[in-house]
Short mmCIF file of C-alpha atoms in Angstrom, two decimals:
data_model
loop_
_atom_site.label_atom_id
_atom_site.label_comp_id
_atom_site.label_asym_id
_atom_site.label_seq_id
_atom_site.Cartn_x
_atom_site.Cartn_y
_atom_site.Cartn_z
CA MET A 185 0.01 0.01 0.00
CA ILE A 186 1.20 3.52 -0.89
CA CYS A 187 0.49 6.83 0.86
CA THR A 188 -2.18 7.92 -1.62
CA GLU A 189 -4.06 4.71 -1.04
CA ALA A 190 -3.77 4.97 2.72
CA ALA A 191 -4.93 8.65 2.91
CA GLU A 192 -8.67 7.76 3.03
CA PHE A 193 -7.99 5.38 5.89
CA VAL A 194 -6.24 8.14 7.89
CA SER A 195 -9.47 10.09 7.72
CA ALA A 196 -11.50 6.98 8.66
CA LEU A 197 -9.32 6.47 11.73
CA CYS A 198 -10.09 9.96 12.93
CA ASP A 199 -13.78 9.26 12.45
CA GLY A 200 -13.54 6.24 14.75
CA GLU A 201 -13.85 3.60 11.96
CA ILE A 202 -12.03 0.31 11.64
CA ILE A 203 -9.61 0.14 8.75
CA PRO A 204 -8.02 -2.80 6.88
CA PRO A 205 -4.91 -4.39 8.48
CA THR A 206 -2.71 -3.45 5.53
CA ALA A 207 -3.71 0.21 5.92
CA ALA A 208 -3.08 0.09 9.72
CA GLU A 209 0.37 -1.45 9.13
CA HIS A 210 1.30 1.17 6.56
CA ILE A 211 0.16 4.10 8.68
CA GLY A 212 1.93 2.66 11.74
CA THR A 213 5.30 2.63 9.92
CA CYS A 214 5.02 5.54 7.48
CA PRO A 215 6.22 8.94 8.91
CA ALA A 216 4.25 10.85 6.22
CA CYS A 217 0.94 9.11 7.04
CA GLN A 218 1.54 9.52 10.79
CA ALA A 219 2.10 13.29 10.19
CA ARG A 220 -1.15 13.39 8.20
CA LEU A 221 -2.90 11.60 11.03
CA ARG A 222 -1.68 14.21 13.51
CA ASP A 223 -2.79 16.96 11.18
CA TYR A 224 -6.33 15.46 10.99
CA LEU A 225 -6.52 15.15 14.74
CA ASN A 226 -5.34 18.67 15.28
CA LEU A 227 -7.86 19.91 12.76
CA GLY A 228 -10.65 18.12 14.55
CA VAL A 229 -9.70 19.65 17.85
CA GLU A 230 -9.56 23.12 16.35
CA LEU A 231 -12.96 22.74 14.69
CA ARG A 232 -14.49 21.66 18.02
CA ARG A 233 -12.80 24.56 19.79
CA THR A 234 -14.14 27.03 17.29
CA ALA A 235 -17.61 25.55 17.48
CA SER A 236 -17.50 25.95 21.27
CA LEU A 237 -16.83 29.64 20.90
CA GLU A 238 -19.98 30.01 18.83
CA GLN A 239 -22.08 28.04 21.37
CA ARG A 240 -25.20 30.15 22.07
CA ALA A 241 -26.75 28.01 24.81
CA ALA A 242 -24.95 27.80 28.12
CA VAL A 243 -23.06 24.58 28.63
CA PRO A 244 -24.33 22.91 31.78
CA ALA A 245 -21.71 22.63 34.54
CA ARG A 246 -20.33 19.21 35.16
CA ALA A 247 -19.28 17.78 38.48
CA TRP A 248 -16.48 15.31 38.01
CA VAL A 249 -16.24 12.66 40.76
CA ARG A 250 -13.31 10.28 40.79
CA PRO A 251 -14.69 6.70 41.24
CA GLN A 252 -13.25 4.65 44.10
CA ASN A 253 -12.47 1.80 41.71
CA PRO A 254 -11.55 3.01 38.23
CA LEU A 255 -11.50 -0.51 36.73
CA THR A 256 -15.00 -1.31 38.03
CA ALA A 257 -16.29 2.02 36.74
CA PHE A 258 -14.83 1.37 33.24
CA LEU A 259 -16.39 -2.10 33.09
CA GLN A 260 -19.74 -0.76 34.18
CA LYS A 261 -19.57 1.95 31.56
CA GLY A 262 -18.46 -0.48 28.91
CA TRP A 263 -21.04 -3.18 29.48
CA GLY A 264 -23.90 -1.14 30.96
CA THR A 265 -25.58 1.72 29.12
CA MET A 266 -23.67 2.45 25.84
CA ARG A 267 -24.33 4.83 22.97
CA ILE A 268 -22.89 2.39 20.45
CA PRO A 269 -23.56 -1.30 20.01
CA ARG A 270 -21.41 -3.52 22.27
CA LEU A 271 -20.13 -5.50 19.29
CA ALA A 272 -18.97 -2.32 17.58
CA PHE A 273 -17.33 -1.22 20.82
CA ALA A 274 -15.43 -4.48 21.07
CA ALA A 275 -14.42 -4.19 17.46
CA MET A 276 -13.17 -0.68 18.10
CA ILE A 277 -11.02 -1.88 20.97
CA ALA A 278 -9.67 -4.68 18.84
CA GLY A 279 -8.88 -2.23 16.06
CA ILE A 280 -7.03 0.10 18.41
CA VAL A 281 -5.01 -2.84 19.76
CA ALA A 282 -4.22 -3.96 16.21
CA LEU A 283 -3.14 -0.49 15.24
CA ALA A 284 -0.99 -0.17 18.33
CA CYS A 285 0.72 -3.46 17.46
CA GLY A 286 1.24 -2.19 13.95
CA LEU A 287 3.16 0.83 15.28
CA ALA A 288 5.74 -1.52 16.80
CA VAL A 289 5.99 -4.10 14.09
CA VAL A 290 9.28 -4.25 12.21
CA LYS A 291 8.28 -6.19 9.16
CA VAL A 292 5.05 -5.29 7.46
CA GLY A 293 3.20 -6.67 4.50
CA ALA A 294 4.26 -5.14 1.19
CA ARG A 295 3.67 -5.97 -2.41
CA SER A 296 6.56 -7.77 -4.05
CA THR A 297 5.76 -6.70 -7.51
CA GLY A 298 6.65 -3.47 -9.29
CA THR A 299 9.54 -1.82 -11.04
CA VAL A 300 10.12 1.11 -8.62
CA VAL A 301 11.16 1.09 -4.95
CA LEU A 302 9.81 4.09 -3.02
CA LEU A 303 12.47 4.45 -0.35
CA ASN A 304 11.99 6.50 2.80
CA THR A 305 14.94 7.45 5.00
CA VAL A 306 14.73 8.68 8.61
CA GLY A 307 17.95 10.13 10.01
CA PRO A 308 18.91 11.24 13.51
CA ASP A 309 17.10 14.58 12.91
CA GLY A 310 13.99 13.14 11.29
CA THR A 311 12.70 12.22 7.83
CA LEU A 312 15.03 13.06 4.99
CA TRP A 313 13.03 12.43 1.83
CA ALA A 314 10.93 9.98 -0.18
CA CYS A 315 13.20 8.58 -2.83
CA PRO A 316 11.86 6.57 -5.86
CA LEU A 317 14.46 4.28 -7.45
CA SER A 318 13.80 2.33 -10.62
CA THR A 319 15.03 -1.25 -11.06
CA GLN A 320 15.14 -0.58 -14.83
CA ASP A 321 17.45 2.45 -14.62
CA THR A 322 20.28 1.84 -12.16
CA ASN A 323 21.87 5.19 -13.05
CA GLN A 324 19.31 6.93 -10.87
CA SER A 325 20.17 8.01 -7.35
CA CYS A 326 18.99 10.27 -4.53
CA GLU A 327 21.37 12.74 -2.98
CA ARG A 328 21.12 15.07 0.00
CA ASP A 329 23.62 17.12 1.94
CA GLY A 330 23.19 19.33 4.98
CA LYS A 331 23.45 19.60 8.72
CA MET A 332 22.69 16.35 10.61
CA SER A 333 23.52 15.77 14.26
CA SER A 334 25.89 18.79 14.30
CA GLN A 335 27.79 17.34 11.29
CA ASN A 336 27.72 18.36 7.64
CA LEU A 337 26.78 15.15 5.87
CA ALA A 338 26.53 14.19 2.21
CA TYR A 339 24.24 11.18 1.69
CA ARG A 340 23.55 9.32 -1.51
CA VAL A 341 21.56 6.15 -2.30
CA ARG A 342 21.65 4.16 -5.53
CA LEU A 343 19.86 0.95 -6.53
CA VAL A 344 22.47 -1.51 -7.86
CA SER A 345 20.44 -4.60 -8.74
CA ARG A 346 17.39 -6.66 -7.91
CA ASP A 347 16.98 -10.22 -6.74
CA GLY A 348 13.36 -11.29 -6.47
CA SER A 349 11.61 -9.06 -3.95
CA ARG A 350 14.76 -7.47 -2.56
CA VAL A 351 17.20 -4.91 -3.95
CA LEU A 352 20.91 -4.20 -3.46
CA LEU A 353 21.43 -0.57 -2.35
CA ALA A 354 24.72 1.30 -2.54
CA ILE A 355 24.78 3.95 0.25
CA HIS A 356 27.47 6.59 0.04
CA THR A 357 28.16 8.91 2.98
CA ARG A 358 30.84 11.41 3.96
CA THR A 359 31.14 14.35 6.29
CA PHE A 360 32.42 17.63 4.92
CA THR A 361 33.17 21.20 5.78
CA LYS A 362 31.58 24.19 4.22
CA GLY A 363 33.22 24.94 0.86
CA ASP A 364 34.27 21.38 0.06
CA ASP A 365 33.70 20.31 -3.62
CA LEU A 366 31.18 17.45 -3.61
CA SER A 367 31.08 16.90 -7.35
CA SER A 368 33.17 13.76 -7.15
CA PHE A 369 30.91 12.42 -4.39
CA ASN A 370 27.89 12.57 -6.71
CA HIS A 371 29.83 10.52 -9.25
CA ASP A 372 30.98 7.71 -6.97
CA SER A 373 34.59 8.88 -7.23
CA ASP A 374 35.13 10.56 -3.91
CA PRO A 375 37.95 8.86 -1.95
CA ALA A 376 36.62 10.38 1.30
CA ALA A 377 33.24 8.75 0.91
CA LYS A 378 32.25 5.63 2.79
CA LEU A 379 30.37 3.01 0.74
CA THR A 380 27.94 0.58 2.26
CA GLU A 381 26.25 -2.06 0.15
CA VAL A 382 23.20 -3.73 1.75
CA TRP A 383 20.38 -5.98 0.61
CA PHE A 384 16.99 -4.43 1.39
CA GLU A 385 13.53 -5.89 1.07
CA PRO A 386 10.62 -3.43 0.89
CA GLY A 387 8.34 -3.98 3.76
CA GLU A 388 11.20 -4.35 6.23
CA LYS A 389 13.11 -1.79 8.23
CA LEU A 390 16.79 -1.50 7.59
CA LYS A 391 19.11 0.33 10.01
CA VAL A 392 22.39 1.79 8.74
CA ASP A 393 25.00 3.32 11.10
CA VAL A 394 26.80 6.37 9.83
CA PRO A 395 30.02 7.12 11.80
CA ASN A 396 29.93 10.40 13.75
CA VAL A 397 26.35 11.05 12.72
CA GLY A 398 24.01 8.31 13.96
CA THR A 399 21.61 5.64 12.74
CA PHE A 400 19.56 5.90 9.59
CA THR A 401 16.41 3.82 9.20
CA LEU A 402 15.24 2.84 5.69
CA THR A 403 11.71 1.70 4.81
CA GLY A 404 10.20 1.19 1.40
CA GLU A 405 7.52 -0.28 -0.82
CA TRP A 406 7.17 -1.50 -4.39
CA MET A 407 5.33 0.64 -6.91
CA ASP A 408 4.27 -0.07 -10.47
CA HIS A 409 5.24 3.43 -11.73
CA MET A 410 7.71 6.17 -11.11
CA PRO A 411 5.86 8.50 -8.76
CA ILE A 412 5.88 12.29 -9.00
CA LEU A 413 6.22 13.50 -5.43
CA ILE A 414 5.48 17.01 -4.18
CA GLY A 415 5.10 18.66 -0.77
CA SER A 416 6.69 17.90 2.58
CA HIS A 417 4.66 14.67 2.83
CA GLY A 418 5.70 13.43 -0.60
CA GLU A 419 2.24 13.37 -2.15
CA ASP A 420 2.17 11.35 -5.38
CA VAL A 421 0.51 13.48 -8.13
CA SER A 422 1.05 10.92 -10.87
CA PRO A 423 -1.79 10.36 -13.32
CA GLY A 424 -3.82 7.15 -12.98
CA PRO A 425 -2.79 3.90 -14.75
CA ASN A 426 -4.80 4.63 -17.94
CA GLU A 427 -5.04 8.48 -17.62
CA ILE A 428 -3.90 11.29 -19.86
CA ARG A 429 -3.82 14.78 -18.33
CA ILE A 430 -3.60 18.08 -20.17
CA ALA A 431 -3.51 21.46 -18.39
CA SER A 432 -3.40 24.77 -20.31
CA PRO A 433 -1.17 23.31 -23.08
CA VAL A 434 0.87 25.15 -25.66
CA LEU A 435 1.84 23.69 -29.00
CA LEU A 436 5.35 24.11 -30.44
CA LYS A 437 6.30 23.49 -34.10
CA ASP A 438 10.03 23.42 -34.82
CA LYS A 439 10.55 25.07 -31.38
CA LYS A 440 8.18 27.97 -32.28
CA LEU A 441 4.84 28.61 -30.58
CA VAL A 442 1.93 27.97 -32.90
CA GLY A 443 -0.89 27.28 -30.40
CA ASP A 444 -1.93 28.30 -26.89
CA PHE A 445 -4.97 26.57 -25.39
CA VAL A 446 -5.20 28.55 -22.12
CA SER A 447 -8.58 30.00 -23.20
CA VAL A 448 -9.96 26.41 -23.69
CA VAL A 449 -8.29 24.57 -20.78
CA SER A 450 -7.68 26.80 -17.80
CA GLY A 451 -7.70 23.80 -15.50
CA VAL A 452 -6.87 20.14 -15.95
CA PHE A 453 -8.45 18.10 -18.82
CA SER A 454 -8.29 14.39 -17.89
CA MET A 455 -9.25 11.21 -19.74
CA ASP A 456 -8.87 7.66 -18.39
CA GLU A 457 -10.88 5.57 -20.88
CA PRO A 458 -8.73 3.17 -22.92
CA ASP A 459 -11.20 3.21 -25.87
CA ARG A 460 -11.10 7.01 -26.24
CA ALA A 461 -8.49 9.49 -27.37
CA MET A 462 -7.91 13.11 -26.51
CA TRP A 463 -8.78 15.19 -29.57
CA ILE A 464 -7.00 18.55 -29.94
CA TYR A 465 -7.62 20.92 -32.86
CA GLN A 466 -5.50 23.96 -33.57
CA PRO A 467 -6.52 26.13 -36.57
CA GLY A 468 -3.78 26.18 -39.16
CA GLN A 469 -2.06 23.13 -37.68
CA GLY A 470 -4.77 20.52 -37.92
CA SER A 471 -6.10 17.72 -35.66
CA PHE A 472 -4.14 15.82 -33.05
CA LEU A 473 -5.43 12.60 -31.47
CA LEU A 474 -3.53 11.50 -28.33
CA SER A 475 -3.97 8.01 -26.98
CA LEU A 476 -2.25 5.47 -24.74
CA SER A 477 -3.31 2.80 -27.22
CA PRO A 478 -1.61 2.31 -30.59
CA MET A 479 -3.63 3.87 -33.44
CA ARG A 480 -3.45 3.10 -37.09
CA GLY A 481 -1.23 5.68 -38.85
CA ALA A 482 -0.21 7.31 -35.57
CA THR A 483 3.30 8.32 -34.50
CA GLU A 484 4.74 7.12 -31.22
CA ALA A 485 5.58 10.28 -29.21
CA SER A 486 7.90 10.45 -26.26
CA VAL A 487 6.63 11.76 -22.90
CA THR A 488 8.93 13.51 -20.48
CA PHE A 489 6.97 14.68 -17.44
CA SER A 490 4.80 17.44 -18.95
CA ARG A 491 6.05 17.30 -22.54
CA ILE A 492 4.85 15.27 -25.49
CA SER A 493 7.43 15.26 -28.29
CA PHE A 494 7.34 13.69 -31.76
CA GLU A 495 8.47 14.12 -35.36
CA GLU A 496 5.88 14.14 -38.15
CA GLY A 497 5.64 15.63 -41.61
CA GLY A 498 9.20 16.80 -41.60
CA HIS A 499 8.66 18.89 -38.45
CA SER A 500 9.27 18.55 -34.72
CA TRP A 501 6.16 18.91 -32.62
CA GLU A 502 5.84 19.40 -28.86
CA PHE A 503 2.86 19.82 -26.52
CA VAL A 504 3.95 21.45 -23.28
CA THR A 505 1.38 21.18 -20.50
CA GLY A 506 1.17 22.33 -16.92
CA ASN A 507 1.16 18.89 -15.25
CA PRO A 508 2.42 15.27 -15.70
CA VAL A 509 0.91 13.84 -18.85
CA CYS A 510 0.81 10.09 -18.04
CA ARG A 511 2.57 7.41 -16.08
CA GLY A 512 4.41 5.99 -19.10
CA ASN A 513 7.07 7.48 -21.34
CA HIS A 514 5.13 7.49 -24.59
CA VAL A 515 1.70 8.12 -26.18
CA TRP A 516 0.51 7.72 -29.78
CA VAL A 517 -0.34 10.87 -31.75
CA LEU A 518 -2.36 10.81 -34.95
CA HIS A 519 -1.83 14.14 -36.70
CA GLN A 520 -4.06 15.24 -39.60
CA ALA A 521 -2.62 18.53 -40.83
CA ASP A 522 -5.43 19.22 -43.38
CA PHE A 523 -8.34 18.43 -41.01
CA LYS A 524 -11.15 21.07 -40.84
CA PRO A 525 -14.11 20.69 -38.40
CA ALA A 526 -17.36 20.33 -40.39
CA SER A 527 -19.93 21.03 -37.65
CA GLN A 528 -18.33 23.96 -35.77
CA LYS A 529 -16.42 27.11 -36.27
CA ASP A 530 -12.77 26.99 -37.18
CA GLN A 531 -11.52 27.52 -33.63
CA LEU A 532 -9.37 25.49 -31.32
CA PHE A 533 -10.89 22.84 -29.04
CA ILE A 534 -10.06 19.91 -26.81
CA VAL A 535 -12.57 17.05 -26.48
CA THR A 536 -12.55 13.24 -26.29
CA GLN A 537 -12.98 10.99 -29.29
CA ALA A 538 -14.20 7.44 -29.41
CA LEU A 539 -11.88 4.74 -30.78
CA VAL A 540 -12.79 1.47 -32.35
CA GLN A 541 -10.54 -1.61 -32.34
CA THR A 542 -9.66 -2.52 -35.92
CA ALA A 543 -7.07 -5.19 -35.21
CA PRO A 544 -5.58 -6.89 -32.10
CA GLY A 545 -3.78 -4.10 -30.25
CA GLU A 546 -4.65 -1.43 -32.82
CA TRP A 547 -7.30 1.31 -32.68
CA SER A 548 -8.75 3.79 -35.11
CA PRO A 549 -10.82 7.00 -34.45
CA THR A 550 -14.45 7.15 -35.45
CA GLY A 551 -16.82 9.98 -36.22
CA HIS A 552 -14.60 12.78 -37.55
CA GLN A 553 -12.72 11.31 -40.54
#
């Protein structure tokens, strides 16, 4: 389970609901989700405090009497008159016990499939970052340097290889003084750096001792895509598995601006139906159909974060949008340079277009050709 999946269960916990064991285990070991849980609790307290200020009717005074036997009083309250069903009360207690156990568990359930390990590191001074590492691109790494435990520390993690559900991590560390050149450290050629190679299985906790600094704790989980993380809690803003997103795009032809769709899409235009394509029309440049599915006559375009790039008709084309386009690194673009809309004015638009499967694994647009 990842943080975005666990978010709804954080809210459910604050509402007094029982949540699935996998969610409880994740929340119990994830610093980001625990921080979100504290934020929810603080928000609830503040809302109740504000509501109390607006209370018009006088709140009756209460006389609190300490019972002679607290245990007896608790049992009488629990099994005498209750405002919730006894079975629900018992389930609530069981859920709280299960969550408490989850907070102390060292090894939790985690999926063993995926191509990306989302690694979290907690240092002596708290959480460092959420670091996604791909098993398909071992040139990636996560670096950080700064003050930790009164030392200036450079810290770098790289995924070396994978063996089943575990990965081999190369952890580089070195202390430095202000003004030191760390360029060689970021290229694995710093003689002052200490290298530690460890096998790590997502779902476990791994402790790594760094001399003169302290102990670092690594946790992680498998993901089926490279997440796009923002904010202090590392929120994943990646599109869905079958989603294409477009936000206020501009169109470049041979590196020159030929279309600006801000007047049509001032927010986010999203499509997650595999049998439909995103249909974009720019007067003077023609029709563009964008799809995650291969289309007859279409060009395979590369996707880099918020850019869709392709070559067609002897020109280079690029859609630049204000958000991540999709989870993958390519889409198919069917460009019809001479297309003119028959039923509407010659003005730019973005809509969705139905596709029909014409062959195994191949689709064609319908309705506008």
